[in-house]
Amino acid sequence: MNVVSASRASNKAIAARALAAPLWLALMLGTTGSAFSQNANADRLVAIVNGTPIHDSDVQMVDEIVGRNLTTQDKVERRETLLKMYIDTVLLSQVAKDRKIIDEAELQRRTTFARNQAMMNHLLAVVGQQAVTEQSIRSAYDEVVVKGGNNEIEMHLRHIFFPVKDPKDDATVKAAEQKANAALKRIKGGEDFAAVAADVSEDPVTKAKGGDFAWRVASEMGKEYADMALTLKHGEVSPLIKTAVGWHVIKLEDRRTRKPIELEKVRDRVAAMVAANAQFELVDKLREAAKIERLDTPVTSDKQAPKGN
């Protein structure tokens, strides 16, 4: 199972829920940061703005909220930018208060939402972190990657290749075919396939390795090439194969069921899947247990077909 396949497989367990979740929830689920991770004893005072103290934890909070929008990767420059953003926020909020242009009810709504959002983020982070154990990672890996793999057949091939730059040029096509025929006759005459490939193949990548094309699955080859390779027995050499890029002669060295990608190569992805699953499960449980009364009329999506009259 290749890395791309493993990546796709590792997302199957949460895909359905993720598609159904509101966008903000999908973004929040899977978060690994903690809004409350700052050690109070080490929370250094870094600035005082008109009597308002600013601590390291304040700068960290700004980074968690808007840091993803910063382009700079330099740590010093990044911290300076974040601190200036916080200072500007304090200054402008003081002016807004002095000018009495604040809608207190609206401010309270925003404050309440921000507080709830911070607590939600922290809870989801903790739930995700607690769910990720060695046992849960291995169980998810076995279920999604090992059992959920497509068990493709891998073939260890050698090939001799004569490319054709212009398929419409009959003379060029014929010349390449004659070369391939000559190579095939030598092999049928008893010469070693690898030796012939090293001598006449025009594939610069495999020529020096005796035509060794390594382990491949059918999806990694062209259709004509794959169809022929799948019919070969161990040690068998194919007849000439014509594809869109030229003429080929191939030999099947061995075949096996493709092994799943090693756990250590996808550990981080599997851990993220386990954490996200735990978070989605928590949300599902809370929704199921809660008494939620909708007093408005749900909006019908444009994608949904209108009900008949």
Tab-separated table of C-alpha atoms in Angstrom:
chain	number	residue	atom	x	y	z
A	1	MET	CA	0.000	0.000	0.000
A	2	ASN	CA	1.664	3.282	-1.058
A	3	VAL	CA	1.768	6.540	0.914
A	4	VAL	CA	-1.053	8.129	-1.067
A	5	SER	CA	-3.300	5.086	-0.555
A	6	ALA	CA	-2.537	5.060	3.164
A	7	SER	CA	-3.363	8.732	3.407
A	8	ARG	CA	-6.713	8.191	1.715
A	9	ALA	CA	-7.477	5.140	3.813
A	10	SER	CA	-6.624	6.913	7.056
A	11	ASN	CA	-9.305	9.510	6.332
A	12	LYS	CA	-12.163	7.040	5.584
A	13	ALA	CA	-13.178	6.638	9.213
A	14	ILE	CA	-13.980	10.346	9.619
A	15	ALA	CA	-14.875	11.404	6.084
A	16	ALA	CA	-18.645	10.973	6.384
A	17	ARG	CA	-18.856	12.962	9.588
A	18	ALA	CA	-16.520	15.650	8.323
A	19	LEU	CA	-18.674	16.210	5.249
A	20	ALA	CA	-21.774	16.590	7.380
A	21	ALA	CA	-20.197	18.874	9.988
A	22	PRO	CA	-20.491	22.659	9.790
A	23	LEU	CA	-17.341	24.277	8.409
A	24	TRP	CA	-16.315	25.889	11.683
A	25	LEU	CA	-16.686	22.596	13.542
A	26	ALA	CA	-14.734	20.679	10.910
A	27	LEU	CA	-11.927	23.203	11.302
A	28	MET	CA	-11.965	23.037	15.084
A	29	LEU	CA	-12.086	19.247	15.304
A	30	GLY	CA	-8.641	17.782	15.204
A	31	THR	CA	-6.994	20.819	16.792
A	32	THR	CA	-3.919	19.897	18.791
A	33	GLY	CA	-3.191	23.227	20.458
A	34	SER	CA	-4.403	24.192	23.898
A	35	ALA	CA	-5.762	27.607	24.798
A	36	PHE	CA	-4.789	27.035	28.415
A	37	SER	CA	-1.349	25.483	28.129
A	38	GLN	CA	0.682	28.450	29.443
A	39	ASN	CA	2.393	27.827	32.768
A	40	ALA	CA	1.271	30.669	35.048
A	41	ASN	CA	4.527	30.587	37.003
A	42	ALA	CA	6.526	31.250	33.833
A	43	ASP	CA	4.144	33.810	32.325
A	44	ARG	CA	6.608	36.669	31.820
A	45	LEU	CA	5.383	40.265	31.685
A	46	VAL	CA	6.559	41.648	28.332
A	47	ALA	CA	4.889	45.069	28.070
A	48	ILE	CA	2.568	47.542	29.799
A	49	VAL	CA	0.309	49.684	27.586
A	50	ASN	CA	-1.350	52.623	29.366
A	51	GLY	CA	-1.455	50.547	32.537
A	52	THR	CA	-2.605	47.319	30.830
A	53	PRO	CA	-0.101	44.452	31.296
A	54	ILE	CA	0.767	42.105	28.431
A	55	HIS	CA	2.262	38.690	29.195
A	56	ASP	CA	3.879	35.918	27.201
A	57	SER	CA	0.592	34.046	27.377
A	58	ASP	CA	-1.160	36.933	25.627
A	59	VAL	CA	1.306	36.809	22.740
A	60	GLN	CA	0.896	33.025	22.546
A	61	MET	CA	-2.876	33.431	22.436
A	62	VAL	CA	-2.651	35.854	19.502
A	63	ASP	CA	-0.384	33.387	17.712
A	64	GLU	CA	-2.933	30.598	18.200
A	65	ILE	CA	-5.757	32.767	16.859
A	66	VAL	CA	-4.199	34.609	13.925
A	67	GLY	CA	-0.677	33.209	13.632
A	68	ARG	CA	-1.557	31.026	10.645
A	69	ASN	CA	-2.065	34.205	8.596
A	70	LEU	CA	1.502	35.420	9.131
A	71	THR	CA	3.919	34.815	6.280
A	72	THR	CA	7.150	35.322	8.207
A	73	GLN	CA	8.929	32.227	9.526
A	74	ASP	CA	11.576	34.128	11.505
A	75	LYS	CA	10.799	33.574	15.201
A	76	VAL	CA	11.995	36.999	16.367
A	77	GLU	CA	10.144	38.872	13.625
A	78	ARG	CA	7.033	36.758	14.181
A	79	ARG	CA	6.956	37.448	17.917
A	80	GLU	CA	7.485	41.170	17.347
A	81	THR	CA	4.589	41.261	14.880
A	82	LEU	CA	2.281	39.411	17.268
A	83	LEU	CA	3.176	41.681	20.180
A	84	LYS	CA	2.520	44.802	18.076
A	85	MET	CA	-0.854	43.364	17.067
A	86	TYR	CA	-1.785	42.881	20.717
A	87	ILE	CA	-0.573	46.373	21.645
A	88	ASP	CA	-2.629	47.905	18.818
A	89	THR	CA	-5.670	45.946	19.996
A	90	VAL	CA	-5.290	47.331	23.521
A	91	LEU	CA	-4.805	50.911	22.291
A	92	LEU	CA	-7.760	50.883	19.915
A	93	SER	CA	-10.065	49.179	22.421
A	94	GLN	CA	-9.191	51.881	24.991
A	95	VAL	CA	-10.101	54.591	22.486
A	96	ALA	CA	-13.376	52.835	21.638
A	97	LYS	CA	-14.232	52.723	25.334
A	98	ASP	CA	-13.293	56.360	25.934
A	99	ARG	CA	-15.432	57.502	22.997
A	100	LYS	CA	-18.343	55.405	24.265
A	101	ILE	CA	-19.013	53.912	20.869
A	102	ILE	CA	-19.340	50.380	22.174
A	103	ASP	CA	-22.568	48.431	21.904
A	104	GLU	CA	-22.329	46.604	25.227
A	105	ALA	CA	-24.910	43.965	24.265
A	106	GLU	CA	-23.059	43.165	21.035
A	107	LEU	CA	-19.731	43.148	22.876
A	108	GLN	CA	-21.132	40.726	25.438
A	109	ARG	CA	-22.377	38.410	22.679
A	110	ARG	CA	-18.942	38.391	21.073
A	111	THR	CA	-17.219	37.899	24.424
A	112	THR	CA	-19.488	34.988	25.309
A	113	PHE	CA	-18.925	33.324	21.947
A	114	ALA	CA	-15.145	33.810	22.148
A	115	ARG	CA	-15.097	32.351	25.660
A	116	ASN	CA	-17.186	29.351	24.650
A	117	GLN	CA	-15.035	28.832	21.578
A	118	ALA	CA	-11.856	28.880	23.652
A	119	MET	CA	-13.272	26.313	26.071
A	120	MET	CA	-14.462	24.177	23.156
A	121	ASN	CA	-11.022	24.245	21.546
A	122	HIS	CA	-9.378	23.260	24.792
A	123	LEU	CA	-11.836	20.423	25.430
A	124	LEU	CA	-11.428	19.034	21.915
A	125	ALA	CA	-7.648	19.224	22.178
A	126	VAL	CA	-7.674	17.335	25.482
A	127	VAL	CA	-10.120	14.709	24.199
A	128	GLY	CA	-8.008	14.194	21.091
A	129	GLN	CA	-4.763	13.945	23.048
A	130	GLN	CA	-6.221	11.477	25.549
A	131	ALA	CA	-7.550	9.272	22.735
A	132	VAL	CA	-4.136	8.906	21.120
A	133	THR	CA	-2.404	5.953	22.780
A	134	GLU	CA	-0.097	3.308	21.400
A	135	GLN	CA	-2.929	0.792	21.521
A	136	SER	CA	-5.439	3.067	19.754
A	137	ILE	CA	-2.899	3.933	17.051
A	138	ARG	CA	-2.101	0.278	16.383
A	139	SER	CA	-5.790	-0.693	16.376
A	140	ALA	CA	-6.635	2.053	13.881
A	141	TYR	CA	-3.634	1.140	11.739
A	142	ASP	CA	-4.698	-2.523	11.642
A	143	GLU	CA	-8.298	-1.657	10.836
A	144	VAL	CA	-7.785	1.071	8.242
A	145	VAL	CA	-4.385	0.416	6.691
A	146	VAL	CA	-3.855	-3.343	7.036
A	147	LYS	CA	-7.410	-4.690	6.735
A	148	GLY	CA	-8.624	-1.769	4.636
A	149	GLY	CA	-5.843	-2.084	2.092
A	150	ASN	CA	-6.632	-3.019	-1.485
A	151	ASN	CA	-4.230	-6.010	-1.473
A	152	GLU	CA	-2.957	-5.248	-4.958
A	153	ILE	CA	-0.693	-7.709	-6.711
A	154	GLU	CA	2.861	-6.437	-7.129
A	155	MET	CA	5.035	-7.669	-9.970
A	156	HIS	CA	8.812	-7.566	-10.118
A	157	LEU	CA	9.554	-6.910	-13.778
A	158	ARG	CA	12.441	-6.442	-16.157
A	159	HIS	CA	11.913	-4.759	-19.474
A	160	ILE	CA	13.593	-3.802	-22.719
A	161	PHE	CA	12.247	-0.584	-24.172
A	162	PHE	CA	12.573	1.110	-27.549
A	163	PRO	CA	10.870	4.504	-27.462
A	164	VAL	CA	9.070	6.134	-30.404
A	165	LYS	CA	9.075	9.936	-30.313
A	166	ASP	CA	6.528	10.358	-33.104
A	167	PRO	CA	3.881	7.577	-33.233
A	168	LYS	CA	2.669	8.947	-36.578
A	169	ASP	CA	6.057	8.380	-38.194
A	170	ASP	CA	5.647	4.869	-39.642
A	171	ALA	CA	9.338	4.512	-40.408
A	172	THR	CA	10.340	5.302	-36.829
A	173	VAL	CA	7.701	2.952	-35.448
A	174	LYS	CA	8.863	0.161	-37.758
A	175	ALA	CA	12.525	0.678	-36.877
A	176	ALA	CA	11.747	0.450	-33.130
A	177	GLU	CA	9.694	-2.701	-33.747
A	178	GLN	CA	12.590	-4.317	-35.606
A	179	LYS	CA	14.949	-3.562	-32.706
A	180	ALA	CA	12.490	-5.066	-30.232
A	181	ASN	CA	12.084	-8.159	-32.434
A	182	ALA	CA	15.847	-8.617	-32.628
A	183	ALA	CA	16.137	-8.377	-28.827
A	184	LEU	CA	13.328	-10.892	-28.346
A	185	LYS	CA	14.978	-13.360	-30.753
A	186	ARG	CA	18.230	-13.186	-28.769
A	187	ILE	CA	16.342	-13.998	-25.555
A	188	LYS	CA	14.443	-16.867	-27.201
A	189	GLY	CA	17.791	-18.081	-28.455
A	190	GLY	CA	18.967	-18.577	-24.894
A	191	GLU	CA	20.649	-15.267	-23.994
A	192	ASP	CA	20.059	-13.839	-20.521
A	193	PHE	CA	17.283	-11.214	-20.461
A	194	ALA	CA	19.258	-8.856	-18.198
A	195	ALA	CA	22.320	-9.067	-20.451
A	196	VAL	CA	20.297	-8.271	-23.569
A	197	ALA	CA	18.561	-5.377	-21.785
A	198	ALA	CA	21.909	-3.937	-20.689
A	199	ASP	CA	23.157	-4.251	-24.268
A	200	VAL	CA	20.314	-2.865	-26.403
A	201	SER	CA	17.523	-1.328	-24.289
A	202	GLU	CA	17.047	2.400	-24.887
A	203	ASP	CA	15.583	3.122	-21.453
A	204	PRO	CA	18.320	5.137	-19.681
A	205	VAL	CA	16.810	4.518	-16.246
A	206	THR	CA	16.762	0.694	-16.306
A	207	LYS	CA	19.392	-0.161	-18.960
A	208	ALA	CA	22.331	-0.131	-16.533
A	209	LYS	CA	20.379	-2.424	-14.161
A	210	GLY	CA	19.704	-5.093	-16.745
A	211	GLY	CA	16.227	-3.705	-17.391
A	212	ASP	CA	15.178	-4.027	-13.740
A	213	PHE	CA	11.830	-2.234	-13.523
A	214	ALA	CA	11.443	-2.945	-9.768
A	215	TRP	CA	8.169	-3.858	-8.056
A	216	ARG	CA	5.049	-2.408	-9.672
A	217	VAL	CA	1.283	-2.776	-9.483
A	218	ALA	CA	-0.986	-2.655	-12.519
A	219	SER	CA	-2.202	0.869	-11.710
A	220	GLU	CA	1.387	2.123	-12.077
A	221	MET	CA	1.677	0.892	-15.660
A	222	GLY	CA	-0.012	1.649	-18.954
A	223	LYS	CA	-3.000	-0.543	-19.872
A	224	GLU	CA	-1.310	-2.574	-22.629
A	225	TYR	CA	1.763	-3.078	-20.457
A	226	ALA	CA	-0.250	-4.081	-17.375
A	227	ASP	CA	-2.608	-6.389	-19.265
A	228	MET	CA	0.363	-8.376	-20.576
A	229	ALA	CA	2.262	-8.395	-17.265
A	230	LEU	CA	-0.741	-9.853	-15.418
A	231	THR	CA	-0.838	-12.856	-17.769
A	232	LEU	CA	2.825	-13.825	-17.330
A	233	LYS	CA	4.066	-16.679	-15.150
A	234	HIS	CA	7.249	-16.581	-13.051
A	235	GLY	CA	10.265	-16.240	-15.317
A	236	GLU	CA	8.154	-15.891	-18.457
A	237	VAL	CA	9.041	-13.385	-21.210
A	238	SER	CA	6.308	-11.556	-23.102
A	239	PRO	CA	5.883	-11.164	-26.841
A	240	LEU	CA	6.354	-7.643	-28.225
A	241	ILE	CA	4.135	-5.030	-26.583
A	242	LYS	CA	3.229	-1.840	-28.413
A	243	THR	CA	2.183	1.189	-26.369
A	244	ALA	CA	1.730	4.867	-27.085
A	245	VAL	CA	5.394	5.493	-26.259
A	246	GLY	CA	7.111	2.641	-28.060
A	247	TRP	CA	7.852	-1.086	-28.083
A	248	HIS	CA	8.532	-3.249	-25.033
A	249	VAL	CA	9.604	-6.747	-24.090
A	250	ILE	CA	9.025	-7.638	-20.437
A	251	LYS	CA	9.904	-10.491	-18.103
A	252	LEU	CA	8.122	-11.373	-14.875
A	253	GLU	CA	10.653	-12.151	-12.149
A	254	ASP	CA	8.197	-12.574	-9.269
A	255	ARG	CA	4.825	-11.521	-7.914
A	256	ARG	CA	3.410	-10.940	-4.432
A	257	THR	CA	0.603	-9.202	-2.580
A	258	ARG	CA	1.651	-5.648	-1.829
A	259	LYS	CA	2.475	-5.168	1.828
A	260	PRO	CA	0.777	-2.317	3.695
A	261	ILE	CA	2.888	0.743	4.378
A	262	GLU	CA	4.777	0.505	7.682
A	263	LEU	CA	3.126	2.011	10.750
A	264	GLU	CA	6.039	4.331	11.495
A	265	LYS	CA	5.675	5.968	8.075
A	266	VAL	CA	2.036	6.907	8.719
A	267	ARG	CA	2.017	7.123	12.525
A	268	ASP	CA	1.275	10.871	12.579
A	269	ARG	CA	-1.609	10.492	10.133
A	270	VAL	CA	-3.110	7.602	12.053
A	271	ALA	CA	-2.763	9.509	15.338
A	272	ALA	CA	-4.550	12.510	13.790
A	273	MET	CA	-7.341	10.203	12.606
A	274	VAL	CA	-7.723	8.671	16.076
A	275	ALA	CA	-7.882	12.128	17.685
A	276	ALA	CA	-10.420	13.424	15.153
A	277	ASN	CA	-12.589	10.317	15.583
A	278	ALA	CA	-12.695	10.825	19.344
A	279	GLN	CA	-13.629	14.474	18.871
A	280	PHE	CA	-16.409	13.709	16.400
A	281	GLU	CA	-17.747	10.968	18.671
A	282	LEU	CA	-17.923	13.421	21.570
A	283	VAL	CA	-19.853	15.939	19.473
A	284	ASP	CA	-22.221	13.201	18.235
A	285	LYS	CA	-22.908	12.060	21.810
A	286	LEU	CA	-23.536	15.577	23.071
A	287	ARG	CA	-25.928	16.346	20.219
A	288	GLU	CA	-27.818	13.103	20.818
A	289	ALA	CA	-28.152	13.697	24.557
A	290	ALA	CA	-28.935	17.405	24.394
A	291	LYS	CA	-32.381	18.967	24.252
A	292	ILE	CA	-32.080	21.228	21.226
A	293	GLU	CA	-35.179	23.185	20.245
A	294	ARG	CA	-35.073	24.901	16.859
A	295	LEU	CA	-37.481	27.839	16.885
A	296	ASP	CA	-36.593	29.067	13.414
A	297	THR	CA	-37.344	27.514	10.049
A	298	PRO	CA	-34.344	25.524	8.765
A	299	VAL	CA	-32.970	26.980	5.544
A	300	THR	CA	-33.167	24.632	2.557
A	301	SER	CA	-29.893	24.217	0.710
A	302	ASP	CA	-29.857	25.217	-2.947
A	303	LYS	CA	-28.425	21.763	-3.656
A	304	GLN	CA	-31.534	20.049	-2.295
A	305	ALA	CA	-34.379	19.448	-4.674
A	306	PRO	CA	-37.533	21.475	-3.744
A	307	LYS	CA	-40.465	19.505	-2.402
A	308	GLY	CA	-43.384	18.947	-4.734
A	309	ASN	CA	-46.547	21.018	-4.324
